[in-house]
JSON list of C-alpha atoms in Angstrom, two decimals:
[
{"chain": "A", "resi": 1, "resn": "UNK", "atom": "CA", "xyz": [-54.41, 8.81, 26.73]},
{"chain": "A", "resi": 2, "resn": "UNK", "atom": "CA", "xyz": [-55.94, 5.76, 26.44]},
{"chain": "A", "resi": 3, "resn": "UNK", "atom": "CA", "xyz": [-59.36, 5.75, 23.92]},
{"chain": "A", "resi": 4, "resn": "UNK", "atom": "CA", "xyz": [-61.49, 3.32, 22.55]},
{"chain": "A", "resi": 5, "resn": "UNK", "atom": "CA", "xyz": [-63.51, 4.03, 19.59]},
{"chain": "A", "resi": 6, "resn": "UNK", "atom": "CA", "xyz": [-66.81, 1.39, 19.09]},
{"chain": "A", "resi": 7, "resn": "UNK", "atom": "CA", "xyz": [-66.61, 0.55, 15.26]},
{"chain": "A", "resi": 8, "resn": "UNK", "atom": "CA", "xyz": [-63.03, 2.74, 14.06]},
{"chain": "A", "resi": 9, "resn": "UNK", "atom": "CA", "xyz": [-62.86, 0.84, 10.59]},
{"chain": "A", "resi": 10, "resn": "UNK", "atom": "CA", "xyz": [-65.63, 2.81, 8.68]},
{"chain": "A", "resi": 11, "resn": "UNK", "atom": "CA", "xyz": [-64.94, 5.63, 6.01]},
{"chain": "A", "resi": 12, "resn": "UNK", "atom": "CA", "xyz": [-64.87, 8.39, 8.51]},
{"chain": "A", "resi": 13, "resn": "UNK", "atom": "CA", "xyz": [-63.63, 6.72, 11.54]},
{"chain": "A", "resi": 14, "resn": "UNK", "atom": "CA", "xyz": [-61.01, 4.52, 9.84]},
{"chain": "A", "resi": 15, "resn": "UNK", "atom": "CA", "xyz": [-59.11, 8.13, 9.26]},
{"chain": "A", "resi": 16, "resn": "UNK", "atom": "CA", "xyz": [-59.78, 9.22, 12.42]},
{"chain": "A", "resi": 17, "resn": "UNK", "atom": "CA", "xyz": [-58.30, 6.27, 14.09]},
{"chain": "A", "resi": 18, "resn": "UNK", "atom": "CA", "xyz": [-55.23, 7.06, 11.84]},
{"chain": "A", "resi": 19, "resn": "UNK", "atom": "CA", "xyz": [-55.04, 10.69, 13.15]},
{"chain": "A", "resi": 20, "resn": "UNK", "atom": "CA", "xyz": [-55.86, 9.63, 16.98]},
{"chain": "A", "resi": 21, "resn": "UNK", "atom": "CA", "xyz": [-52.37, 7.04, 16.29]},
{"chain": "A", "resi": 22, "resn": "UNK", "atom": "CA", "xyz": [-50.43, 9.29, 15.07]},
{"chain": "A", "resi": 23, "resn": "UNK", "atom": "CA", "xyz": [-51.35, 12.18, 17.64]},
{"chain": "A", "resi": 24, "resn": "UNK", "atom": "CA", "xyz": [-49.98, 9.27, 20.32]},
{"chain": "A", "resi": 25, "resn": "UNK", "atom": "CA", "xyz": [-52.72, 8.08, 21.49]},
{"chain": "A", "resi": 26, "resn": "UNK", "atom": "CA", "xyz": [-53.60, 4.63, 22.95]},
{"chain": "A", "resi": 27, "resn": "UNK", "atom": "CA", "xyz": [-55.85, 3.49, 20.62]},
{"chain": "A", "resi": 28, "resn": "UNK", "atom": "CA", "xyz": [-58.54, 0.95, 21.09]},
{"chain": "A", "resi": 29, "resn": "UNK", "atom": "CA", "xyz": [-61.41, -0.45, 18.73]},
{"chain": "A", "resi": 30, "resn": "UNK", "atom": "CA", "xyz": [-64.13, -2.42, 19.48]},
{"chain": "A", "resi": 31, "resn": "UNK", "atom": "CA", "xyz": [-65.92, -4.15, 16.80]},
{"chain": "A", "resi": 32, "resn": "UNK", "atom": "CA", "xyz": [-67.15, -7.42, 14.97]},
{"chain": "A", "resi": 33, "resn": "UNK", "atom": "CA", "xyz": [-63.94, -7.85, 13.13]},
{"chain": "A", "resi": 34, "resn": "UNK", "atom": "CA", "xyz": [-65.76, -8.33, 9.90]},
{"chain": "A", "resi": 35, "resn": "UNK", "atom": "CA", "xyz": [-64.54, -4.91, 8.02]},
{"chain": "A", "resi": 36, "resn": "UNK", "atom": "CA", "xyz": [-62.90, -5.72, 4.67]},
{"chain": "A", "resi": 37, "resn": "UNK", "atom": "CA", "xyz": [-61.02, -2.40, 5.56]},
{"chain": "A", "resi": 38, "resn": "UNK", "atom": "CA", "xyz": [-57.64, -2.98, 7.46]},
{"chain": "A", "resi": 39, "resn": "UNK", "atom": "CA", "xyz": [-57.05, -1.72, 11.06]},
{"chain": "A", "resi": 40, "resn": "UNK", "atom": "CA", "xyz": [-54.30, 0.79, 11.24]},
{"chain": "A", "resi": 41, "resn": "UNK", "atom": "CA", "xyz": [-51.47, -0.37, 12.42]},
{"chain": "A", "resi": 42, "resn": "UNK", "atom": "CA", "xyz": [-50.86, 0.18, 16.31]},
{"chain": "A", "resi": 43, "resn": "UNK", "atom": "CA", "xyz": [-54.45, -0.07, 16.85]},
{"chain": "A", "resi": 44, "resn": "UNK", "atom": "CA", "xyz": [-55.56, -2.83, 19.46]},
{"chain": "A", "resi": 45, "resn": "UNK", "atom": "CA", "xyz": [-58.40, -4.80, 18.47]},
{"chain": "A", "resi": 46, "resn": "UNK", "atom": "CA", "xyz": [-61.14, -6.23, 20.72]},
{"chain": "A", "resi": 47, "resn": "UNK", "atom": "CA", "xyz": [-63.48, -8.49, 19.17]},
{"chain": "A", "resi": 48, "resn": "UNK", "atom": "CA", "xyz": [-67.06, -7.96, 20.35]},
{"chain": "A", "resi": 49, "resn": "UNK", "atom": "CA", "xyz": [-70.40, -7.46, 19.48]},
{"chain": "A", "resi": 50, "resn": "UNK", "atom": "CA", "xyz": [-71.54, -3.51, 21.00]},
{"chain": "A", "resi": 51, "resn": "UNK", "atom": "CA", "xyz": [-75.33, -4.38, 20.41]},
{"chain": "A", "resi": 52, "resn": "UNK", "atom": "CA", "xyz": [-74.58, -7.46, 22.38]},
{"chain": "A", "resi": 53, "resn": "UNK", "atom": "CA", "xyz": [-74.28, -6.80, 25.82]},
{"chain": "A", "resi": 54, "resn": "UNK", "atom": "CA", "xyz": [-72.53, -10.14, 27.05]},
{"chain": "A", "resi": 55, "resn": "UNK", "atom": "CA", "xyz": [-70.65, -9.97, 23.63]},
{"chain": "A", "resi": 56, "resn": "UNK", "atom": "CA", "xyz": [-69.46, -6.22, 24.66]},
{"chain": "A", "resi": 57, "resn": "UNK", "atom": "CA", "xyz": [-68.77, -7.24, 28.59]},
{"chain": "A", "resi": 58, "resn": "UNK", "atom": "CA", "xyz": [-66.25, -9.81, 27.78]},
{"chain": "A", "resi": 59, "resn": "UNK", "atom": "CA", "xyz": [-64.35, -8.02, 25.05]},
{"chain": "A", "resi": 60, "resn": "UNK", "atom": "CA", "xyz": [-63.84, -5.38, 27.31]},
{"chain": "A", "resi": 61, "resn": "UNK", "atom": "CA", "xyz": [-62.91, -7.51, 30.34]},
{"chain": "A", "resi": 62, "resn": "UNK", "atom": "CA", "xyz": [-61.61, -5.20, 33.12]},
{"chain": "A", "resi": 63, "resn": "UNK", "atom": "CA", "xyz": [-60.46, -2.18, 30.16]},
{"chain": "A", "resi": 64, "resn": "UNK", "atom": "CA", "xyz": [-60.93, 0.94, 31.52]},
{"chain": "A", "resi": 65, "resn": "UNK", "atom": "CA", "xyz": [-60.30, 3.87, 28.57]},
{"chain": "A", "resi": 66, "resn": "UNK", "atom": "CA", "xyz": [-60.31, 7.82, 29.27]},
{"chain": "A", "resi": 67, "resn": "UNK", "atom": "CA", "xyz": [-62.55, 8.31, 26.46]},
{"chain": "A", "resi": 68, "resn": "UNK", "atom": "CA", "xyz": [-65.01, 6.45, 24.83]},
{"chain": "A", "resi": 69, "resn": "UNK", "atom": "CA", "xyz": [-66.56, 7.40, 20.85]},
{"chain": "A", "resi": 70, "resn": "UNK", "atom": "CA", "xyz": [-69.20, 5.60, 19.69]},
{"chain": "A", "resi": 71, "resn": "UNK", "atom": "CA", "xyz": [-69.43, 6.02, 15.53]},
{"chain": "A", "resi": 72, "resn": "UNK", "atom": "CA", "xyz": [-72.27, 3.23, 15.03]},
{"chain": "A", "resi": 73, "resn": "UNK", "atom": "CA", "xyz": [-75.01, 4.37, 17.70]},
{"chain": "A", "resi": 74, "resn": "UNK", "atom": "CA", "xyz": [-78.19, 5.34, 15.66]},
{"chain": "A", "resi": 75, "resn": "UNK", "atom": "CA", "xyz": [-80.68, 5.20, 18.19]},
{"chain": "A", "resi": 76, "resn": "UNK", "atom": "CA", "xyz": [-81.68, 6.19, 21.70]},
{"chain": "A", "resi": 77, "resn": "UNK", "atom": "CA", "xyz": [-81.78, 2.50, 22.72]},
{"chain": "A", "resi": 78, "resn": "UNK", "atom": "CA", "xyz": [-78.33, 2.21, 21.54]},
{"chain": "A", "resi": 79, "resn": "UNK", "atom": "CA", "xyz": [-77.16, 4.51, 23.29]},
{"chain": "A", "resi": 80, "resn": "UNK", "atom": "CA", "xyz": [-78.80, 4.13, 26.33]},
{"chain": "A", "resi": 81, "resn": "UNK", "atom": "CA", "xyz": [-77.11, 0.84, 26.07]},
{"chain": "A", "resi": 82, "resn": "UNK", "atom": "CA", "xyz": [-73.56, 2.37, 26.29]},
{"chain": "A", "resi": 83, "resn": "UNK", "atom": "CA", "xyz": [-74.35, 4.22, 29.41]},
{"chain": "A", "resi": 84, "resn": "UNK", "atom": "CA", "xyz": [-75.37, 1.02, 31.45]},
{"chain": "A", "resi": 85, "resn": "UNK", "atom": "CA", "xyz": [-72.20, -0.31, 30.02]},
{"chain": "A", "resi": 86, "resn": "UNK", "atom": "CA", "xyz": [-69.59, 2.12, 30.63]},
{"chain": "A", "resi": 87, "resn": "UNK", "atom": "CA", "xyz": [-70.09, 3.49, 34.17]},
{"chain": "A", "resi": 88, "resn": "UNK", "atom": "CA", "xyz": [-66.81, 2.72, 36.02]},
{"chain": "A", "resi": 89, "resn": "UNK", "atom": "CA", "xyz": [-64.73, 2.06, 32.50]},
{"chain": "A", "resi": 90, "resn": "UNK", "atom": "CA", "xyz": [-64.50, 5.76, 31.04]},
{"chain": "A", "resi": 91, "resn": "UNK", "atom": "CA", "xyz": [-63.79, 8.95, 32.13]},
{"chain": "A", "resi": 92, "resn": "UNK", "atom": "CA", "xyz": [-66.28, 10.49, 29.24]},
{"chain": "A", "resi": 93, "resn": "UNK", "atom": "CA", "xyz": [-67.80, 8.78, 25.91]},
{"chain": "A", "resi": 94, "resn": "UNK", "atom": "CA", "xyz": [-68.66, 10.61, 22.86]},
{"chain": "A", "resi": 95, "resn": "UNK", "atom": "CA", "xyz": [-71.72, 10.12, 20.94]},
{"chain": "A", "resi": 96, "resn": "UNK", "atom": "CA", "xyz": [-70.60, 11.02, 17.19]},
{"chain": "A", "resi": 97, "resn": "UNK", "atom": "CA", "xyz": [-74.10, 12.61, 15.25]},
{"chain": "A", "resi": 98, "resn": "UNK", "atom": "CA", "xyz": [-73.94, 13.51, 12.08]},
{"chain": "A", "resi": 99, "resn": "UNK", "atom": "CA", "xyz": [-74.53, 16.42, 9.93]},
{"chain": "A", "resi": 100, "resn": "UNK", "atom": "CA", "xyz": [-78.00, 15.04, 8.47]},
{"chain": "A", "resi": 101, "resn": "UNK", "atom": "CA", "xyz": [-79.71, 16.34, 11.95]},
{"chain": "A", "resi": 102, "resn": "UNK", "atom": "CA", "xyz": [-79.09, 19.52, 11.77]},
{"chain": "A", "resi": 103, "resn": "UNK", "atom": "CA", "xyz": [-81.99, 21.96, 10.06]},
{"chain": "A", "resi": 104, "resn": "UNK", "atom": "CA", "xyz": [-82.13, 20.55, 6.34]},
{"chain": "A", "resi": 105, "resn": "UNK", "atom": "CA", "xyz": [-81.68, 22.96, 4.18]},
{"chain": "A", "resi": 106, "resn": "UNK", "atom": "CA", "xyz": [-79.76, 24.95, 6.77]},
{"chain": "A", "resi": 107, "resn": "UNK", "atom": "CA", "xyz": [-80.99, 28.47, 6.97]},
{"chain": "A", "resi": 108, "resn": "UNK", "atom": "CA", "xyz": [-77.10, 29.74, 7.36]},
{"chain": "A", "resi": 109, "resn": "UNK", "atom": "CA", "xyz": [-73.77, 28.36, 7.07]},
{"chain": "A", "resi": 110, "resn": "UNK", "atom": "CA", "xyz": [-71.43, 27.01, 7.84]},
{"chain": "A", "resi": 111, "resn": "UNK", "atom": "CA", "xyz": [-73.43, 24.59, 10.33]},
{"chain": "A", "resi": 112, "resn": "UNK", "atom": "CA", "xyz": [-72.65, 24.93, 14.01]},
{"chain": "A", "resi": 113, "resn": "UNK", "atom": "CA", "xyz": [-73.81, 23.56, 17.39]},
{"chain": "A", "resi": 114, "resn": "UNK", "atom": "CA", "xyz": [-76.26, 26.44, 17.21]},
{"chain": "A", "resi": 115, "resn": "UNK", "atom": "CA", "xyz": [-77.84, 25.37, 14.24]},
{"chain": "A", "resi": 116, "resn": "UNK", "atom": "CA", "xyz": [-81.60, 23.72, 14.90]},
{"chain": "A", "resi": 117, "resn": "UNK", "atom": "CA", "xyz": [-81.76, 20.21, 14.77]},
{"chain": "A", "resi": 118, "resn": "UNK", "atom": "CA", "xyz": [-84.05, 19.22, 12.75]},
{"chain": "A", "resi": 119, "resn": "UNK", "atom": "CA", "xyz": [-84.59, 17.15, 10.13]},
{"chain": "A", "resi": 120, "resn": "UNK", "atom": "CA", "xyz": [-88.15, 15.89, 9.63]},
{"chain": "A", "resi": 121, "resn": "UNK", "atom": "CA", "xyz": [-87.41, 14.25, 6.19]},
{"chain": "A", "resi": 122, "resn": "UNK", "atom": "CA", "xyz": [-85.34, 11.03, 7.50]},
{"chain": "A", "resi": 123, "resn": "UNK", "atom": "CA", "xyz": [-85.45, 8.87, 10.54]},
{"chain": "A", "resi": 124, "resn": "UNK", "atom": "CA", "xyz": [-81.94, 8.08, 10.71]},
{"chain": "A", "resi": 125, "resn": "UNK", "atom": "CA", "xyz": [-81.70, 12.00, 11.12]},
{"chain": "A", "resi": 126, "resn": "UNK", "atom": "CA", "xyz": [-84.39, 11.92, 13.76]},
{"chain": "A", "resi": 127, "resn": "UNK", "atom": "CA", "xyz": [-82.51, 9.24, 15.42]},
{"chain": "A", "resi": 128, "resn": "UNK", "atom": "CA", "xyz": [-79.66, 10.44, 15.70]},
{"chain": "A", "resi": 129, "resn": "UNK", "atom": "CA", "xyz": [-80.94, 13.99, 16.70]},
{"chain": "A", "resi": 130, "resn": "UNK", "atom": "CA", "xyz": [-83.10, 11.79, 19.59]},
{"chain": "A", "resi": 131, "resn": "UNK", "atom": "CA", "xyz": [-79.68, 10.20, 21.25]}
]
């Protein structure tokens, strides 16, 4: 399986590129190249700016992945943005959220994909619980 994750060198997605090498997986990361943390080896590295179209376009050249996560899309516009750029070059993308959206405090836990979102405290949690 061939995967590229958009960022893969932050806290949480440096480990899971890790895991997704060691499960075998074709592993591909799109990013700046500006992380002070190293890219696991095995990983394939494609210099590019995501909030840059153009930028994203010709790191990608003619790639074509069957999965696509995106760890660094905050907003509705950036996400939008993936969609006009991936028709064609994945068979699904993954928008990764985070746990912030969901009903703060929660009434129950643990914290499912039943839980409300809603967060009214923080927009990076309305954000994300927007895309």
């Amino acid at each position: 399986m061939k995967v590229l994750f958009i960022g893969g060198t932050g806290i949480i997605s440096s480990a899971c590129s890790r895991l997704a090498l060691q499960r075998g997986i074709d592993l591909y990361l799109l990013n700046r190249g500006q992380s002070h943390r190293a890219v696991p080896d095995g990983a394939k590295v494609l210099t590019g700016d995501i909030r840059d179209a153009s930028s994203a376009r010709a790191a990608l050249g003619d790639h074509t992945f069957d999965a696509v996560v995106n760890w660094i899309a905050f907003t509705p516009e950036q996400v939008q943005a993936d969609i006009d750029l991936f028709p064609g070059r994945t068979g699904q993308y993954v928008f990764i959220s985070s746990a912030s959206a969901y009903q703060t405090p929660p009434a129950a836990l643990p914290i499912t994909e039943s839980t409300p979102l809603r967060n009214p405290e923080w927009l990076y949690s309305r954000n994300k619980i927007a895309c």
